[in-house]
XYZ file of C-alpha atoms in Angstrom:
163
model
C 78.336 97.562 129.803
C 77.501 100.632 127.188
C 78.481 100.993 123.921
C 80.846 104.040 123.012
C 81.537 105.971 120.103
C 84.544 108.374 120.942
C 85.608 111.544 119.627
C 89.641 112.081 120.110
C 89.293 116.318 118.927
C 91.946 118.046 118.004
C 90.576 121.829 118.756
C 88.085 122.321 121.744
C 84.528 121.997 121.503
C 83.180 124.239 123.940
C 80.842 126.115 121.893
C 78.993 123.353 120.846
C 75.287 123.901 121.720
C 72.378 121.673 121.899
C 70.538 123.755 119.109
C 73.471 123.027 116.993
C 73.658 119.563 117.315
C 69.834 119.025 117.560
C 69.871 121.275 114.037
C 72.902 118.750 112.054
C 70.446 115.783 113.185
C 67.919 117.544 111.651
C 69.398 118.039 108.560
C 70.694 114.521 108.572
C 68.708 112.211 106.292
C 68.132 110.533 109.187
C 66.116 107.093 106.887
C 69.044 106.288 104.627
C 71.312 106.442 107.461
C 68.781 104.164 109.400
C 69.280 102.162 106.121
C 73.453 101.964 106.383
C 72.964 100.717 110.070
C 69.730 98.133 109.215
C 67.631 99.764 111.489
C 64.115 99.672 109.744
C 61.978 102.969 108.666
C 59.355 102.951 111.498
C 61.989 103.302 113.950
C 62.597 106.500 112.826
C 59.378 107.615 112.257
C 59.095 106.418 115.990
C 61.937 108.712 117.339
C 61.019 112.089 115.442
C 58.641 113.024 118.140
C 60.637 112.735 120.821
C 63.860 113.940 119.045
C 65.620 117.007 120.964
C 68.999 117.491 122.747
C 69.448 118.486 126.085
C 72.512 120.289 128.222
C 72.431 118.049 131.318
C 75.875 119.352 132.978
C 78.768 121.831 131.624
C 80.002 119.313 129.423
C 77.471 116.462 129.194
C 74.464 116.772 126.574
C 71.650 113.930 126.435
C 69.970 113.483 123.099
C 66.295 112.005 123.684
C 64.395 109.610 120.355
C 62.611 107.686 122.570
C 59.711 107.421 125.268
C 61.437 109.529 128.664
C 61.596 105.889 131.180
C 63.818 104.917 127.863
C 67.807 105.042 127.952
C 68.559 107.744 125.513
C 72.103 108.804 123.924
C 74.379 110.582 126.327
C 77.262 112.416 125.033
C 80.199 113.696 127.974
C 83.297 116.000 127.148
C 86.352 115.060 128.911
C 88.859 118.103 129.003
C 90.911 118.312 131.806
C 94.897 117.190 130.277
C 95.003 114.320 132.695
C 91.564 112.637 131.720
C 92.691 112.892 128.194
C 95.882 111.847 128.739
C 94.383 108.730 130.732
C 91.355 108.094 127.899
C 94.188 107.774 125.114
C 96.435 105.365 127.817
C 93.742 102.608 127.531
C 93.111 102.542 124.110
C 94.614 99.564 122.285
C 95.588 100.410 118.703
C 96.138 98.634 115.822
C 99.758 97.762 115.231
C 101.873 98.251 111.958
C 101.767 101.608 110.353
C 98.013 101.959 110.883
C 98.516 102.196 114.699
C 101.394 104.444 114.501
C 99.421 106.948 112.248
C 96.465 106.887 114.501
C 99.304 107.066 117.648
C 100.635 110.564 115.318
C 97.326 111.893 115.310
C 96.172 111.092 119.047
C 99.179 113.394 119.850
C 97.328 115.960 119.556
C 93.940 115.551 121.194
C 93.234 118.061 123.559
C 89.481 116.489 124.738
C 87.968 113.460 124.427
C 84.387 113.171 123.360
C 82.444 110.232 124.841
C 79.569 108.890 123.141
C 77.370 106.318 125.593
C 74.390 103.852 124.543
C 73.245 100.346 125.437
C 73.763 97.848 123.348
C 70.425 97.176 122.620
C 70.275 100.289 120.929
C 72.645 99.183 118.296
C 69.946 97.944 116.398
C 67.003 101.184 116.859
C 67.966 105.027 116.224
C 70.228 105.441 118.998
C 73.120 103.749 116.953
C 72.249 105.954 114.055
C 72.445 109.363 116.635
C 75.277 108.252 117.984
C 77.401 108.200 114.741
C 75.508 111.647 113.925
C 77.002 113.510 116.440
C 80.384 111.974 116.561
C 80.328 113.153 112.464
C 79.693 116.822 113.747
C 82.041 116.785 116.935
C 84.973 115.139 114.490
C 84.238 117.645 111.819
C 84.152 121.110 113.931
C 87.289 119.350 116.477
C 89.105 117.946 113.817
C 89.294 114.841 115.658
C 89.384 111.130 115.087
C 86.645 108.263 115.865
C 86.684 105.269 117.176
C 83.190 103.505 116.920
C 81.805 100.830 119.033
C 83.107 97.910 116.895
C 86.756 99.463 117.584
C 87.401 100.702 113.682
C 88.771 103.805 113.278
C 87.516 106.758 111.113
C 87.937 110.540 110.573
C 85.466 113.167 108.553
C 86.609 113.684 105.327
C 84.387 116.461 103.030
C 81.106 114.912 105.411
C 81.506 111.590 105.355
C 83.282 109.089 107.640
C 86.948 107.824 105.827
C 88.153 104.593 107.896
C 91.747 104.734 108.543
């Protein structure tokens, strides 16, 4: 079973390019993030080389750090109403006021951004990717995030605000 980091947006996304995303991980300082997620220095001195993003389908992008025969980070846009509408179904929230905030603001999601690693990529680069490109999806679709250990986050001026 994969890991997932989703994106609940709030505008569409559709003219998100590969060159875009491939240029915010580029201007990411990709070792102190490495540091916030304990994933050590050579590993990202390991996944320069190989680091580019790729359009693999119409709404599916692939972003490679690793030898090819490796599992890389796949990220898939879900747009059509009833997909969304079925993506937010499943999701257990937090109760209280929390839950009903998050519920307010999952209201208006119009796509659903889906984030896919393995979980042995929680400790290498991938992790670190992953939570790169759900801060630039979030920020340009005003969305919410829900990260693989189920907390809940939005961008606030850059940086990831848990709710």
């Amino acid at each position: 079973m994969p890991a997932w980091v989703s994106v609940y947006s709030r505008r569409r996304l559709n003219g998100i390019t590969p060159d875009q995303v491939l240029g915010a991980l580029n201007q990411a300082d990709l070792w102190t993030l490495a540091e916030d997620y304990d994933v050590d220095d050579d590993l990202v001195d390991a996944a320069l080389p190989h680091l580019r993003v790729e359009r693999v389908g119409p709404d599916h992008l692939r972003v490679h750090y690793r030898e090819p025969s490796q599992r890389q980070v796949e990220v898939r846009r879900w747009t059509a109403s009833d997909r969304v509408a079925e993506e937010i179904e499943e999701l257990q929230l937090p109760s209280g006021n929390r839950g009903e905030r998050i519920r307010g603001a999952l209201a208006a999601t119009v796509e659903v951004v889906g984030i896919e690693f393995g979980w042995s990529q929680t400790t290498d680069m991938g992790v670190v990717l992953a939570y790169e490109v759900a801060r630039l999806l979030a920020a340009e679709g005003e969305g919410l995030i829900k990260g693989d250990d189920e907390a809940w986050s939005v961008i606030d001026e850059g940086a990831f605000r848990h709710l």
